[in-house]
Coordinates of C-alpha atoms and ligand atoms in Angstrom, one line a residue:
M1 CA 24.9 78.1 71.6
R2 CA 21.6 77.3 69.9
G3 CA 21.6 79.0 66.6
A4 CA 24.1 81.4 67.7
G5 CA 26.5 80.7 64.8
S6 CA 27.8 83.7 63.0
L7 CA 27.2 82.4 59.2
R8 CA 23.7 83.2 58.6
I9 CA 21.9 80.5 56.1
A10 CA 18.6 80.3 54.6
V11 CA 17.1 77.2 53.6
L12 CA 14.7 77.4 50.5
A13 CA 12.8 74.1 50.2
S14 CA 8.9 73.4 48.6
G15 CA 8.3 70.0 50.8
R16 CA 8.6 68.1 53.5
G17 CA 11.7 69.5 54.9
S18 CA 13.4 66.5 56.1
N19 CA 16.8 68.1 55.4
L20 CA 16.4 71.4 57.0
Q21 CA 14.9 69.9 59.6
A22 CA 18.0 67.4 59.9
I23 CA 20.3 71.4 59.4
I24 CA 17.6 72.5 62.6
D25 CA 18.5 69.7 64.5
A26 CA 22.1 70.0 64.0
I27 CA 22.1 73.8 64.9
E28 CA 20.0 73.0 68.5
A29 CA 22.5 70.2 69.3
G30 CA 25.3 72.5 68.5
T31 CA 27.3 70.4 65.8
L32 CA 26.4 73.3 63.5
D33 CA 27.6 76.8 64.3
A34 CA 25.2 78.5 62.0
T35 CA 22.0 80.6 62.6
L36 CA 18.8 79.6 60.5
A37 CA 18.2 82.9 59.1
L38 CA 15.1 82.3 56.9
V39 CA 13.1 79.5 55.3
L40 CA 11.5 80.3 52.5
S41 CA 9.2 78.3 49.9
N42 CA 7.2 78.8 47.0
K43 CA 4.6 76.5 48.4
S44 CA 2.4 77.9 50.8
D45 CA 1.4 74.6 52.7
A46 CA 5.3 73.3 52.8
P47 CA 5.9 71.7 56.3
A48 CA 8.8 73.0 56.0
L49 CA 7.6 76.4 56.6
E50 CA 6.3 75.1 59.8
R51 CA 9.0 73.8 60.6
A52 CA 11.4 76.7 60.5
R53 CA 8.1 78.5 62.8
K54 CA 8.4 75.6 65.1
H55 CA 12.3 76.8 65.5
G56 CA 11.9 80.9 66.3
A57 CA 13.1 81.1 62.4
P58 CA 11.5 83.5 60.1
A59 CA 9.4 81.2 57.6
V60 CA 8.3 83.3 53.9
F61 CA 5.7 82.3 51.3
L62 CA 6.6 83.4 48.1
D63 CA 4.1 82.4 45.4
A64 CA 5.1 82.3 42.3
K65 CA 2.6 82.4 40.4
P66 CA 2.5 86.4 40.1
F67 CA 5.6 85.6 38.6
S68 CA 4.7 82.5 35.7
T69 CA 4.1 82.9 32.6
K70 CA 1.6 80.6 30.1
S71 CA 4.0 80.7 27.1
S72 CA 6.2 78.3 25.7
D73 CA 8.8 80.3 24.5
P74 CA 12.1 79.2 26.7
K75 CA 13.0 83.2 26.5
E76 CA 10.2 83.9 28.4
K77 CA 9.7 80.9 31.0
Q78 CA 13.6 82.0 31.8
A79 CA 12.8 86.3 32.3
A80 CA 9.7 84.6 34.5
R81 CA 12.3 82.5 36.6
E82 CA 14.7 85.7 36.8
A83 CA 11.5 87.8 37.5
Y84 CA 10.6 85.1 40.7
D85 CA 14.6 85.1 41.9
R86 CA 15.0 89.2 41.9
T87 CA 12.3 89.2 44.6
V88 CA 13.7 85.8 46.5
L89 CA 17.3 88.0 46.1
D90 CA 15.4 90.7 48.1
V91 CA 14.6 88.5 50.9
L92 CA 17.6 87.2 50.9
K93 CA 19.2 90.8 51.5
Q94 CA 16.8 91.5 53.9
H95 CA 17.6 88.8 56.5
D96 CA 21.2 89.5 55.5
I97 CA 22.0 85.7 54.5
G98 CA 25.8 84.8 54.1
L99 CA 24.7 80.7 52.7
V100 CA 22.0 79.9 50.6
V101 CA 20.5 75.8 51.6
L102 CA 18.6 74.6 48.8
A103 CA 16.7 71.3 51.0
G104 CA 14.3 69.9 48.1
Y105 CA 13.6 73.2 46.3
M106 CA 12.2 72.3 43.2
R107 CA 12.6 75.2 41.5
I108 CA 15.5 75.9 38.8
V109 CA 17.8 78.9 40.1
T110 CA 18.9 81.3 38.0
T111 CA 21.9 83.5 37.6
V112 CA 20.4 86.3 39.4
L113 CA 20.9 84.2 42.5
I114 CA 23.6 82.5 41.5
N115 CA 25.8 86.2 40.8
A116 CA 24.3 87.5 43.9
Y117 CA 26.1 84.5 45.9
P118 CA 29.0 82.9 44.2
N119 CA 29.6 79.7 45.8
R120 CA 27.7 80.6 48.6
I121 CA 24.4 78.4 47.1
M122 CA 24.2 74.8 47.9
N123 CA 21.9 72.0 46.9
I124 CA 21.6 68.5 47.7
H125 CA 20.8 65.6 45.4
P126 CA 19.0 61.7 45.7
S127 CA 21.8 60.3 43.7
L128 CA 25.5 60.1 43.6
L129 CA 26.4 63.2 40.8
P130 CA 27.2 63.0 37.9
S131 CA 24.7 59.9 37.1
F132 CA 20.9 60.7 37.0
P133 CA 20.5 64.5 37.7
G134 CA 17.2 66.1 37.2
L135 CA 13.8 64.2 39.1
E136 CA 12.8 60.9 39.8
V137 CA 15.8 60.2 40.3
Q138 CA 16.0 56.6 42.4
Q139 CA 13.6 55.2 40.1
K140 CA 16.3 55.7 37.5
A141 CA 19.2 54.3 39.5
L142 CA 17.1 50.9 39.9
D143 CA 16.1 51.1 36.5
W144 CA 19.4 51.4 35.5
G145 CA 20.6 48.3 38.0
V146 CA 23.3 50.3 39.7
K147 CA 24.2 48.6 42.8
V148 CA 25.4 51.4 44.6
A149 CA 23.5 54.8 44.9
G150 CA 23.7 58.0 47.3
C151 CA 23.4 61.4 47.7
T152 CA 25.1 64.6 46.4
V153 CA 25.8 68.0 48.3
H154 CA 27.2 70.8 45.8
F155 CA 27.7 73.7 44.7
V156 CA 24.5 75.6 42.8
T157 CA 26.0 76.6 39.5
E158 CA 24.1 77.2 36.5
G159 CA 24.1 74.1 34.7
V160 CA 21.1 71.5 36.9
D161 CA 22.8 69.3 39.3
E162 CA 26.4 70.3 37.8
G163 CA 27.9 72.5 40.1
P164 CA 31.7 71.8 42.1
I165 CA 30.6 68.5 44.6
I166 CA 31.5 69.1 47.9
L167 CA 30.0 65.6 49.7
Q168 CA 29.3 62.1 48.6
A169 CA 27.8 59.3 50.7
A170 CA 27.1 55.8 49.1
V171 CA 24.4 53.2 49.8
P172 CA 23.8 49.8 48.7
V173 CA 20.7 49.0 45.9
L174 CA 19.4 45.7 47.5
D175 CA 17.8 43.5 45.2
G176 CA 13.8 43.9 46.8
D177 CA 14.1 47.9 46.5
T178 CA 11.8 49.6 45.8
A179 CA 12.2 54.0 44.5
E180 CA 10.5 54.0 48.5
T181 CA 12.6 52.1 49.9
L182 CA 15.8 53.3 48.6
A183 CA 14.7 57.1 49.0
A184 CA 14.0 56.2 52.4
R185 CA 17.9 54.7 52.7
I186 CA 19.9 57.6 50.9
L187 CA 18.0 60.4 52.9
V188 CA 19.4 58.7 55.9
E189 CA 22.7 60.0 54.5
E190 CA 21.8 63.7 53.2
H191 CA 20.4 64.4 57.1
K192 CA 24.3 63.7 58.0
I193 CA 26.4 65.1 55.0
Y194 CA 24.0 68.1 54.6
P195 CA 24.7 69.6 58.2
R196 CA 28.5 68.6 57.7
A197 CA 28.7 70.3 54.6
I198 CA 27.4 73.4 55.9
Q199 CA 29.2 73.3 59.3
F200 CA 32.6 73.3 56.6
H201 CA 31.7 76.0 54.6
A202 CA 30.9 77.9 58.3
E203 CA 34.4 76.9 59.2
G204 CA 35.9 78.3 56.2
R205 CA 37.2 75.2 55.0
L206 CA 35.7 74.7 51.6
H207 CA 37.9 75.6 48.6
V208 CA 36.8 75.3 45.0
E209 CA 39.2 74.6 42.5
G210 CA 37.7 74.6 39.0
R211 CA 35.5 71.8 39.5
R212 CA 37.3 70.3 42.6
V213 CA 36.3 71.6 46.3
R214 CA 39.0 71.3 48.8
I215 CA 38.3 70.4 52.3
D216 CA 40.9 71.9 54.4
D217 CA 42.1 69.8 57.8
R218 CA 41.5 70.7 60.6
Ligands
LIG301 C1 15.4 64.9 48.4 O1 15.5 63.5 48.8 C2 16.8 66.0 48.2 O2 17.5 65.1 48.0 C3 15.6 65.6 47.2 O3 14.3 66.1 47.5 C4 14.2 65.9 48.8 C5 13.4 66.6 49.5 O4 13.4 66.2 50.8 N1 16.0 66.8 46.2 C6 15.8 67.3 45.0 O5 15.8 65.9 44.3 C7 16.6 68.3 44.6 N2 16.6 67.9 43.2 P1 12.4 66.6 51.7 O6 11.6 68.1 51.8 O7 12.4 66.0 52.9 O8 14.5 68.0 52.6

């Protein structure tokens, strides 16, 4: 059935939304038993919002500007992030969200959200964590000279890109690779493992034990 699963997911995305599209496609194909109940973006022109509308899902732009601070004081910056996340949390509650899915969401998530959704916020990152957390990681993988790269789906905790790992997929690094060709090869795998990880959650098969995530057999 199209998007009729009882797990109500919110996808938070800042850009292109190809991972969101993979999730929508899996829902429409019936391989992901969830309802896309909300797409929220901090960018008004994020293509992700249009992808949501096409699927018939609520698409919300939440401007971060009113919450931004010019201060360089880390405490004030953190307070501004938390204020934004309180508004995000209100929207998530309004839509009765059970799982929050970060997909190219280029903001640091604070404890305001993390404590409200313990082990119920996932992120996808285009490296084999714990190698290469942060930004521009495909270039960092090339610069380091690794032979294998990949992607990671993990639960979100306070430390950026540090949460318990749910699924990973590896790809080879080829001699002629640029950051773009490597990113494209990794993205193919992202689109496979993200819907799969969400489906595991929908089936109640994910169990966080310390840093490890055990996946129940069917
Ligand atoms: C993806 O490669 C995702 O792994 C990465 O941003 C891209 C978003 O693409 N996320 C991060 O780097 C998070 N640290 P998409 O908008 O097409 O899904």
